[in-house]
Amino acid sequence: MAEQSRAGWYQGPRDTPVAALARAVAAHPDKTFLDFGGETYSYGAFDGLTNRLGHALTALGVGEGETVVTMLDNNIDAVAAWIGINKIHAVSVPLNTALLGEFLRHQVEDAAAAILICEAHYLDRIVAIADRLTFLKLILVRGDLASAVACAIPVRALDDHRGDDDTAMERLPDPAALNALIYTSGTTGPSKGCMMSGNQMCHVARLLLRASPIGHDDIYWTPLPFFHLNAIATGAVSVLLVGATMSISPRFSVSGFWPAIEASGATVVSILGSLGTMLARAAENEAMKRCFGQVHTVKGNPFSEDIKAIWRERFGAKRIGSNAYGLTEALVTTLPADEPAAPGSSGKCAAEFDVRIFDDHNNEVPLGQAGEIVVRPLYPDIMFKGYWRRPEETLKLMGDLWFHTGDIGKFDEQGFFYFVDRKKDYLRRRGENISSFEMESALLLHPDIAEVAVHAVPSNVGEDDLKVTARLKPDATLKEEALCRWLIERVPSYAVPRYIEFRETLPTNPQGRVLKYKLRDEGATDTTWDFEKSDVKVAKR
């Protein structure tokens, strides 16, 4: 067991994003809360906007505990809808804007909402599935709705339902009540809605503020979408808690990054680690030079030690990466900002959780040994409340009162935690365990690799054979045998893949995650290169 884990049950802080906003409005109503490329909203103005929208939704019949689905780009309405829905004690359901077809129908129907708010340019996707939606009664459209829409469900302009009553709500939400449903990616089956309380949202923010503090005068910049927990909890809620300013970009661009940072005055950046790698290797520009040292903190996982060094030396950043491990269901490890992390680790077990490593029989394994990460909270309402309308799925992962993450990890003697792999992606080849995560990290260091999946292929000698399925960068001329020879110098001999295949695209879900189960099912195809049919030799090391 991690040294930080402890028995007992503790009350802990009780909070919600709505309560945090109320405190911020009382303290500094005129301070800028949100900045959308120069379109700014003070804390007070945002409070009034969300009050009006909340009252308007109540007038449309939204009741306490009911869901409201949104499909919005990064703009003021994406943030205001979330808080406005919460202010009337309803549940926000932000959907990935890449969804369409059956993926979209499943989540809209599963959420069981009567009202959906969407951008005008996503309306045709809703119209296409409207006759198969049994709960949805009204679609509110943000943007141009100049002509009548032929749809099985009534369609109205959001502008006609923004409301004009900006009086404050009579009571704040209960910290234990549902704040949002955040849908999982559904790589092996239908996506599931994680039931998130307002207190969990604030807990996630507090944990990451502990790891990477920001202050009242900071400007927090992100291009990450408001249908993911990152922008919502670690971004907006963190900013609310400290009274900072949040600058939100509609999208990420390597060439436009430093001009955006300069224009916004950003001092804190929240991106995904892969974007951090792209920026670290990008060509210089004048805005980059002028911004040296302006950004003191870059949030996001994963950042390799090499990429962290580039951010420090090239851009003058001081804190890079989050050194945290968690899922939408629970953020369970982190590290205080003043405590150095062991290289490759994701911090230590947060004091609010009991985190252990189990084998396949639910026995705790010794320190240093990998196994499944299991979790239980030591404080109320800091972990998800289960999967929406799926008690069986919830029970499957929590039947023994531990939440089984489905991930493989380990703790060392000093209490540092290391993520190893997704359990379903963990490979065993000829007596050796292989982490697909570590293999993919190694492959992405090759300058010609744009995207890669490492996965199992059934072996004729038992266990697994290893296959690399990759997408090359434009104009790359890399051959499979050359990649294999490159890997031989960089990975253990037992991890050298038997199969390599280059493709134009990899199968993904709407969140962009590679569907490895499809690649596993396809196995070695007619266009797959086979190490065992080549002249390449590997010396055991």
XYZ file of C-alpha atoms in Angstrom:
541
model
C 0.000 0.000 0.000
C 1.198 3.519 -0.676
C 2.624 5.222 2.395
C 0.207 8.126 1.963
C -2.900 5.940 2.245
C -4.562 5.882 5.652
C -7.607 4.311 7.216
C -10.524 6.414 8.353
C -13.279 8.679 7.066
C -12.941 12.445 7.037
C -15.377 15.238 6.280
C -13.084 17.388 4.122
C -14.026 20.633 2.332
C -17.548 20.942 0.910
C -17.926 23.193 -2.124
C -19.439 23.667 -5.578
C -18.506 25.727 -8.658
C -21.653 27.838 -8.134
C -20.644 28.625 -4.549
C -17.115 29.461 -5.722
C -18.571 31.875 -8.276
C -20.735 33.534 -5.602
C -17.658 34.128 -3.422
C -15.699 35.527 -6.379
C -18.524 37.906 -7.321
C -18.709 39.177 -3.760
C -14.941 39.710 -3.607
C -14.180 41.201 -7.055
C -17.232 41.593 -9.315
C -15.452 43.782 -11.873
C -12.402 41.575 -12.383
C -12.200 39.766 -15.731
C -13.186 36.131 -15.358
C -13.316 34.948 -18.990
C -11.518 36.165 -22.103
C -12.386 34.785 -25.541
C -9.776 36.431 -27.767
C -10.588 39.913 -26.486
C -14.294 39.303 -25.788
C -14.231 39.577 -21.992
C -16.691 38.951 -19.171
C -16.251 40.104 -15.592
C -17.221 37.877 -12.672
C -20.278 40.045 -12.092
C -21.368 40.072 -15.733
C -20.958 36.307 -15.973
C -23.007 35.860 -12.796
C -25.880 37.872 -14.269
C -25.675 35.994 -17.583
C -25.934 32.613 -15.849
C -28.779 33.776 -13.618
C -30.782 34.847 -16.664
C -30.119 31.586 -18.491
C -30.993 29.545 -15.402
C -34.341 31.315 -15.000
C -35.028 30.864 -18.730
C -34.398 27.118 -18.508
C -36.694 26.893 -15.492
C -39.391 28.641 -17.547
C -38.918 25.972 -20.220
C -39.645 23.295 -17.629
C -36.182 22.112 -16.530
C -36.498 20.807 -12.986
C -34.105 19.947 -10.174
C -31.992 16.866 -10.936
C -32.940 16.857 -14.624
C -30.343 16.810 -17.375
C -29.669 19.394 -20.081
C -27.445 18.370 -23.008
C -25.108 20.853 -24.708
C -23.056 20.545 -27.880
C -21.099 23.793 -27.972
C -17.756 25.104 -29.156
C -15.361 26.989 -26.869
C -17.354 30.176 -26.338
C -19.145 32.026 -23.548
C -22.279 29.896 -23.871
C -20.369 26.670 -23.248
C -19.296 27.980 -19.830
C -22.493 29.873 -19.044
C -24.735 26.897 -19.855
C -22.812 24.671 -17.429
C -23.097 27.131 -14.531
C -26.628 28.269 -15.412
C -27.829 24.660 -15.446
C -26.171 24.043 -12.082
C -27.700 27.174 -10.564
C -31.182 25.658 -10.962
C -29.921 22.363 -9.464
C -30.058 20.594 -12.816
C -27.313 18.484 -14.409
C -25.076 19.663 -17.267
C -24.254 17.118 -19.998
C -21.617 18.589 -22.352
C -21.114 16.388 -25.419
C -18.050 16.005 -27.585
C -18.550 18.154 -30.679
C -17.055 15.405 -32.863
C -20.011 13.109 -32.193
C -22.384 12.187 -34.972
C -24.600 9.323 -36.070
C -25.051 6.461 -33.642
C -22.330 7.780 -31.301
C -24.306 11.003 -30.893
C -27.695 9.319 -30.698
C -26.493 7.004 -27.925
C -25.279 9.814 -25.663
C -28.245 12.157 -26.235
C -30.715 9.324 -25.604
C -28.737 7.941 -22.665
C -28.668 11.359 -20.950
C -32.495 11.400 -21.040
C -32.607 15.195 -21.396
C -35.672 17.081 -22.601
C -33.617 20.087 -23.827
C -30.479 20.227 -25.959
C -28.467 23.383 -26.708
C -26.216 23.211 -29.783
C -24.323 25.313 -32.294
C -26.163 25.981 -35.552
C -23.505 24.066 -37.506
C -24.196 20.908 -35.470
C -27.962 21.057 -35.898
C -28.041 18.837 -38.992
C -26.487 16.032 -36.930
C -29.297 16.281 -34.378
C -31.944 16.471 -37.092
C -30.570 13.258 -38.630
C -31.200 11.288 -35.421
C -34.234 13.186 -34.085
C -36.775 10.498 -34.992
C -34.866 8.029 -32.785
C -34.754 10.233 -29.665
C -37.500 9.500 -27.147
C -36.670 11.976 -24.353
C -35.661 15.118 -26.235
C -38.487 17.680 -26.589
C -36.714 20.918 -27.593
C -33.538 21.995 -29.404
C -32.130 25.472 -28.712
C -29.754 26.627 -31.432
C -26.872 29.007 -30.899
C -26.194 31.040 -34.026
C -28.048 31.668 -37.246
C -31.476 30.061 -37.466
C -32.754 32.115 -40.371
C -35.023 29.524 -41.953
C -37.434 26.889 -40.708
C -35.905 23.499 -39.959
C -37.684 20.261 -40.828
C -37.131 18.262 -37.669
C -39.080 15.694 -35.656
C -38.316 17.800 -32.537
C -39.134 21.531 -32.160
C -36.186 23.842 -32.890
C -35.862 27.370 -31.489
C -33.199 30.061 -31.334
C -31.195 30.206 -28.118
C -31.241 34.012 -28.428
C -35.002 33.912 -27.758
C -34.453 32.029 -24.484
C -31.498 33.733 -22.808
C -33.841 35.287 -20.242
C -34.033 38.736 -18.663
C -34.326 37.908 -14.956
C -30.871 38.213 -13.406
C -31.928 37.860 -9.772
C -29.827 35.407 -7.762
C -31.136 31.913 -7.091
C -32.545 31.354 -3.617
C -30.157 28.571 -2.601
C -26.822 27.131 -3.608
C -26.514 23.554 -4.920
C -25.794 20.746 -2.476
C -22.101 19.763 -2.821
C -23.162 16.109 -3.071
C -25.653 16.746 -5.874
C -24.843 15.964 -9.499
C -23.052 18.766 -11.314
C -22.420 17.065 -14.660
C -22.372 13.855 -16.636
C -19.038 13.458 -18.383
C -19.110 10.627 -20.898
C -16.253 8.164 -21.108
C -14.741 7.410 -24.481
C -16.238 3.966 -24.949
C -13.269 2.210 -26.567
C -14.702 -1.275 -25.965
C -18.427 -0.618 -25.746
C -21.051 2.114 -25.444
C -19.784 5.216 -23.670
C -20.984 5.726 -20.099
C -21.867 8.938 -18.278
C -19.732 9.489 -15.186
C -21.872 11.137 -12.519
C -19.863 14.040 -11.113
C -20.841 16.025 -8.032
C -20.050 19.690 -7.564
C -17.807 18.745 -4.675
C -15.795 16.392 -6.896
C -15.302 19.181 -9.426
C -13.890 21.408 -6.684
C -11.795 18.590 -5.219
C -10.114 17.950 -8.582
C -9.340 21.654 -8.872
C -7.936 21.832 -5.331
C -5.674 18.819 -5.902
C -4.177 20.302 -9.057
C -3.835 23.736 -7.452
C -1.838 21.976 -4.763
C 0.423 20.524 -7.454
C 0.645 23.657 -9.633
C -0.480 26.748 -7.703
C -1.956 29.721 -9.519
C -2.904 33.048 -7.994
C -5.356 35.932 -8.264
C -3.190 37.772 -10.815
C -2.589 34.811 -13.122
C -4.092 34.423 -16.589
C -4.886 30.780 -17.374
C -4.917 29.955 -21.115
C -6.320 26.789 -22.670
C -7.577 25.546 -26.050
C -9.023 22.370 -24.482
C -12.748 21.791 -25.061
C -15.421 22.357 -22.435
C -16.823 18.868 -22.810
C -13.820 17.372 -20.994
C -13.042 17.513 -17.283
C -9.701 19.187 -17.946
C -11.097 22.537 -19.104
C -14.058 22.384 -16.723
C -12.573 21.324 -13.382
C -8.823 21.849 -13.599
C -9.384 25.004 -15.640
C -12.536 26.976 -14.878
C -13.047 25.749 -11.314
C -9.389 26.349 -10.409
C -9.689 29.890 -11.759
C -12.915 30.443 -9.787
C -11.332 29.216 -6.552
C -8.448 31.702 -6.719
C -10.182 34.565 -8.542
C -7.897 34.497 -11.592
C -8.681 35.104 -15.271
C -9.234 32.360 -17.853
C -8.395 32.923 -21.509
C -10.085 30.349 -23.746
C -9.063 29.646 -27.324
C -11.475 28.062 -29.822
C -8.789 25.633 -30.986
C -5.098 24.747 -30.795
C -2.579 25.860 -33.400
C 1.185 25.391 -33.239
C 1.861 28.482 -35.358
C -0.737 30.545 -33.513
C 0.194 29.470 -30.000
C 2.766 32.113 -29.053
C 0.847 35.001 -30.673
C -2.186 33.914 -28.606
C -0.100 33.722 -25.434
C 1.310 37.186 -26.094
C -2.096 38.716 -26.841
C -3.750 37.180 -23.766
C -0.878 37.835 -21.353
C -1.150 34.212 -20.230
C 1.056 33.099 -17.350
C -0.381 29.563 -17.035
C -1.064 27.207 -19.946
C -3.126 24.019 -19.894
C -2.625 21.685 -22.854
C -2.192 17.994 -23.497
C 1.332 16.636 -23.209
C 1.408 15.728 -26.903
C 0.764 19.386 -27.770
C 3.596 20.361 -25.448
C 5.924 18.103 -27.410
C 4.847 19.679 -30.711
C 5.464 23.164 -29.338
C 8.834 22.204 -27.899
C 9.987 21.114 -31.363
C 8.334 23.939 -33.332
C 10.256 26.566 -35.278
C 11.069 29.848 -33.574
C 8.963 32.954 -34.093
C 9.152 36.509 -32.801
C 6.204 36.135 -30.413
C 7.934 33.126 -28.856
C 11.037 35.201 -28.180
C 9.069 38.087 -26.685
C 7.181 35.696 -24.371
C 10.276 34.080 -22.853
C 9.594 33.623 -19.133
C 6.009 34.907 -19.346
C 4.486 31.433 -18.841
C 5.574 30.057 -15.480
C 3.374 26.927 -15.439
C 2.418 24.462 -18.175
C -0.190 21.900 -17.138
C -0.735 18.609 -18.923
C 0.330 14.983 -19.070
C 2.466 13.338 -20.198
C 5.636 15.432 -20.518
C 8.871 13.463 -20.851
C 11.909 14.707 -18.923
C 13.519 15.767 -22.215
C 10.497 17.871 -23.198
C 10.343 19.420 -19.716
C 13.965 20.493 -20.110
C 13.191 22.144 -23.456
C 10.302 24.121 -21.940
C 12.558 25.352 -19.149
C 15.503 26.296 -21.336
C 13.748 27.468 -24.505
C 10.644 29.132 -23.051
C 11.600 29.961 -19.458
C 8.789 27.950 -17.826
C 9.287 26.791 -14.235
C 6.626 24.109 -13.687
C 5.938 21.683 -16.526
C 3.493 18.784 -16.452
C 1.059 17.846 -13.736
C 2.668 14.796 -12.134
C -0.792 13.425 -11.509
C -2.683 10.235 -12.280
C -6.422 9.959 -12.495
C -9.479 9.182 -14.548
C -12.739 11.024 -15.001
C -13.988 8.822 -12.171
C -11.294 9.959 -9.698
C -8.051 11.947 -9.517
C -5.977 9.895 -7.101
C -2.299 10.859 -7.197
C -0.518 14.175 -7.288
C 2.374 15.976 -5.632
C 2.719 19.314 -3.834
C 4.476 21.918 -5.943
C 7.508 22.170 -3.642
C 8.174 18.411 -3.600
C 10.313 17.010 -6.430
C 8.863 14.055 -8.316
C 10.804 10.924 -9.102
C 11.485 10.819 -12.872
C 8.700 9.018 -14.716
C 6.367 9.037 -11.715
C 2.922 10.566 -11.341
C 3.459 11.875 -7.843
C 2.254 10.171 -4.686
C -1.100 8.982 -3.438
C -3.324 11.917 -2.537
C -4.108 11.960 1.189
C -7.826 11.942 0.355
C -7.672 8.440 -1.167
C -6.687 4.909 -0.274
C -4.917 3.598 -3.382
C -3.572 0.059 -3.671
C -2.214 -2.308 -6.290
C -4.010 -5.663 -6.650
C -3.325 -8.827 -8.593
C -6.052 -10.607 -10.560
C -7.341 -12.246 -7.349
C -7.702 -8.970 -5.423
C -4.579 -9.590 -3.372
C -2.348 -6.601 -2.700
C 1.034 -6.958 -4.404
C 4.428 -5.969 -2.939
C 5.942 -2.525 -3.548
C 7.632 -2.334 -6.931
C 5.352 -4.934 -8.508
C 2.810 -3.920 -11.118
C -0.879 -4.721 -10.820
C -4.318 -3.183 -11.183
C -4.831 0.196 -9.523
C -7.775 0.136 -7.102
C -9.130 3.124 -5.213
C -11.508 4.110 -2.456
C -12.132 7.624 -1.106
C -11.462 8.737 2.456
C -13.632 11.854 2.053
C -17.227 12.079 0.798
C -18.071 13.204 -2.744
C -14.554 13.351 -4.173
C -15.063 10.439 -6.558
C -17.680 9.811 -9.228
C -21.065 8.620 -8.023
C -21.313 5.797 -10.537
C -22.319 5.474 -14.175
C -25.546 7.196 -15.169
C -28.424 4.718 -15.545
C -25.945 1.827 -15.414
C -25.964 0.272 -11.945
C -24.702 -3.023 -13.321
C -21.648 -1.370 -14.890
C -20.995 0.508 -11.647
C -21.282 -2.655 -9.584
C -18.959 -4.507 -11.956
C -16.132 -2.100 -11.124
C -17.008 -1.547 -7.444
C -18.508 -4.837 -6.335
C -15.900 -5.393 -3.603
C -16.125 -1.711 -2.508
C -12.910 -0.836 -4.337
C -13.079 1.054 -7.603
C -11.115 -1.024 -10.114
C -9.587 1.463 -12.559
C -8.698 -1.031 -15.280
C -5.186 0.456 -15.279
C -1.852 -1.109 -14.356
C 0.497 0.739 -12.016
C 2.967 0.362 -9.167
C 4.392 2.175 -6.133
C 8.069 2.327 -5.216
C 9.624 2.260 -1.749
C 9.409 6.064 -1.492
C 5.690 6.097 -2.247
C 5.984 7.392 -5.803
C 3.371 6.091 -8.208
C 4.070 4.927 -11.770
C 1.447 4.364 -14.446
C 2.343 1.279 -16.479
C -0.489 0.640 -18.946
C -4.184 0.114 -19.503
C -5.012 -3.355 -18.233
C -6.727 -4.348 -21.462
C -3.664 -3.183 -23.431
C -1.050 -4.829 -21.220
C 0.845 -7.484 -23.173
C 2.610 -10.656 -22.135
C 5.058 -12.022 -24.675
C 7.202 -15.081 -24.123
C 7.232 -14.695 -20.365
C 7.760 -10.919 -20.315
C 5.227 -8.181 -19.552
C 5.250 -5.290 -22.039
C 3.643 -1.890 -21.552
C 1.985 -0.628 -24.736
C 2.068 2.867 -23.193
C 5.849 2.780 -22.832
C 6.278 1.325 -26.315
C 4.078 4.006 -27.874
C 6.008 6.708 -26.023
C 9.243 5.334 -27.467
C 7.845 5.124 -31.006
C 6.570 8.691 -30.953
C 10.160 9.854 -30.548
C 10.797 8.776 -34.137
C 10.614 11.883 -36.328
C 8.518 10.154 -39.030
C 5.786 8.751 -36.757
C 2.605 10.839 -36.484
C 0.351 8.396 -34.607
C 0.867 4.885 -33.297
C -0.870 2.014 -31.535
C 0.957 -0.930 -29.991
C -1.290 -3.926 -29.485
C -1.442 -7.689 -29.250
C -1.887 -10.154 -32.085
C -2.641 -13.799 -31.196
C 0.484 -15.920 -31.379
C 0.727 -19.466 -32.669
C 3.007 -20.295 -29.736
C 0.760 -18.938 -26.968
C 0.512 -15.578 -25.192
C 0.817 -12.624 -27.616
C 2.810 -11.337 -30.516
C 3.415 -7.610 -30.618
C 2.221 -5.424 -33.478
C 2.908 -1.765 -34.214
C 0.245 -0.060 -36.327
C 1.283 3.482 -37.225
C 0.458 6.510 -39.325
C 3.425 8.329 -40.845
C 3.862 12.068 -41.147
C 3.287 13.595 -44.586
C 6.176 13.000 -47.015
C 7.832 10.461 -44.666
C 9.627 7.633 -46.468
C 10.230 5.372 -43.477
C 10.037 1.626 -44.170
C 8.882 -1.017 -41.719
C 12.245 -2.764 -41.545
C 14.012 0.523 -40.880
C 11.639 1.250 -38.001
C 12.280 -2.193 -36.560
C 16.054 -1.641 -36.696
C 15.577 1.768 -35.047
C 13.581 0.138 -32.244
C 16.184 -2.562 -31.642
C 18.542 0.129 -30.366
C 15.928 1.611 -28.024
C 13.702 -1.069 -26.474
C 14.344 -4.378 -24.683
C 14.924 -7.287 -27.010
C 11.708 -8.995 -25.860
C 9.711 -5.868 -26.816
C 10.869 -5.683 -30.444
C 7.618 -6.109 -32.407
C 7.020 -9.057 -34.664
C 4.595 -7.090 -36.851
C 4.657 -3.526 -38.225
C 2.044 -1.955 -40.469
C 1.769 1.612 -41.785
C -1.700 2.965 -42.554
C -3.218 6.184 -43.834
C -5.529 6.354 -40.802
C -6.074 4.490 -37.548
C -9.590 3.588 -36.348
C -10.686 5.976 -33.595
C -13.737 6.819 -31.518
C -15.211 10.357 -31.601
C -12.803 11.432 -28.839
C -9.876 10.541 -31.097
C -8.710 7.529 -29.099
C -7.479 4.611 -31.177
C -9.808 1.600 -31.095
C -7.219 -1.035 -30.300
C -9.781 -3.804 -30.094
C -10.403 -3.352 -33.827
C -6.688 -3.571 -34.556
C -6.400 -6.677 -32.368
C -9.314 -8.301 -34.180
C -7.770 -7.537 -37.580
C -4.454 -9.064 -36.539
C -1.715 -9.445 -39.137
C -3.140 -8.280 -42.480
C -1.900 -8.813 -46.026
C 0.061 -5.543 -45.806
C 1.704 -6.283 -42.461
C 5.490 -6.597 -42.291
C 6.616 -9.696 -40.346
C 9.903 -9.657 -38.435
C 10.123 -13.446 -38.565
C 10.096 -13.363 -42.374
C 12.860 -10.751 -42.532
C 16.642 -10.835 -42.249
C 16.653 -8.641 -39.127
C 18.338 -10.140 -36.066
C 17.996 -9.117 -32.417
C 20.751 -9.824 -29.924
C 19.353 -10.578 -26.473
C 20.435 -8.011 -23.888
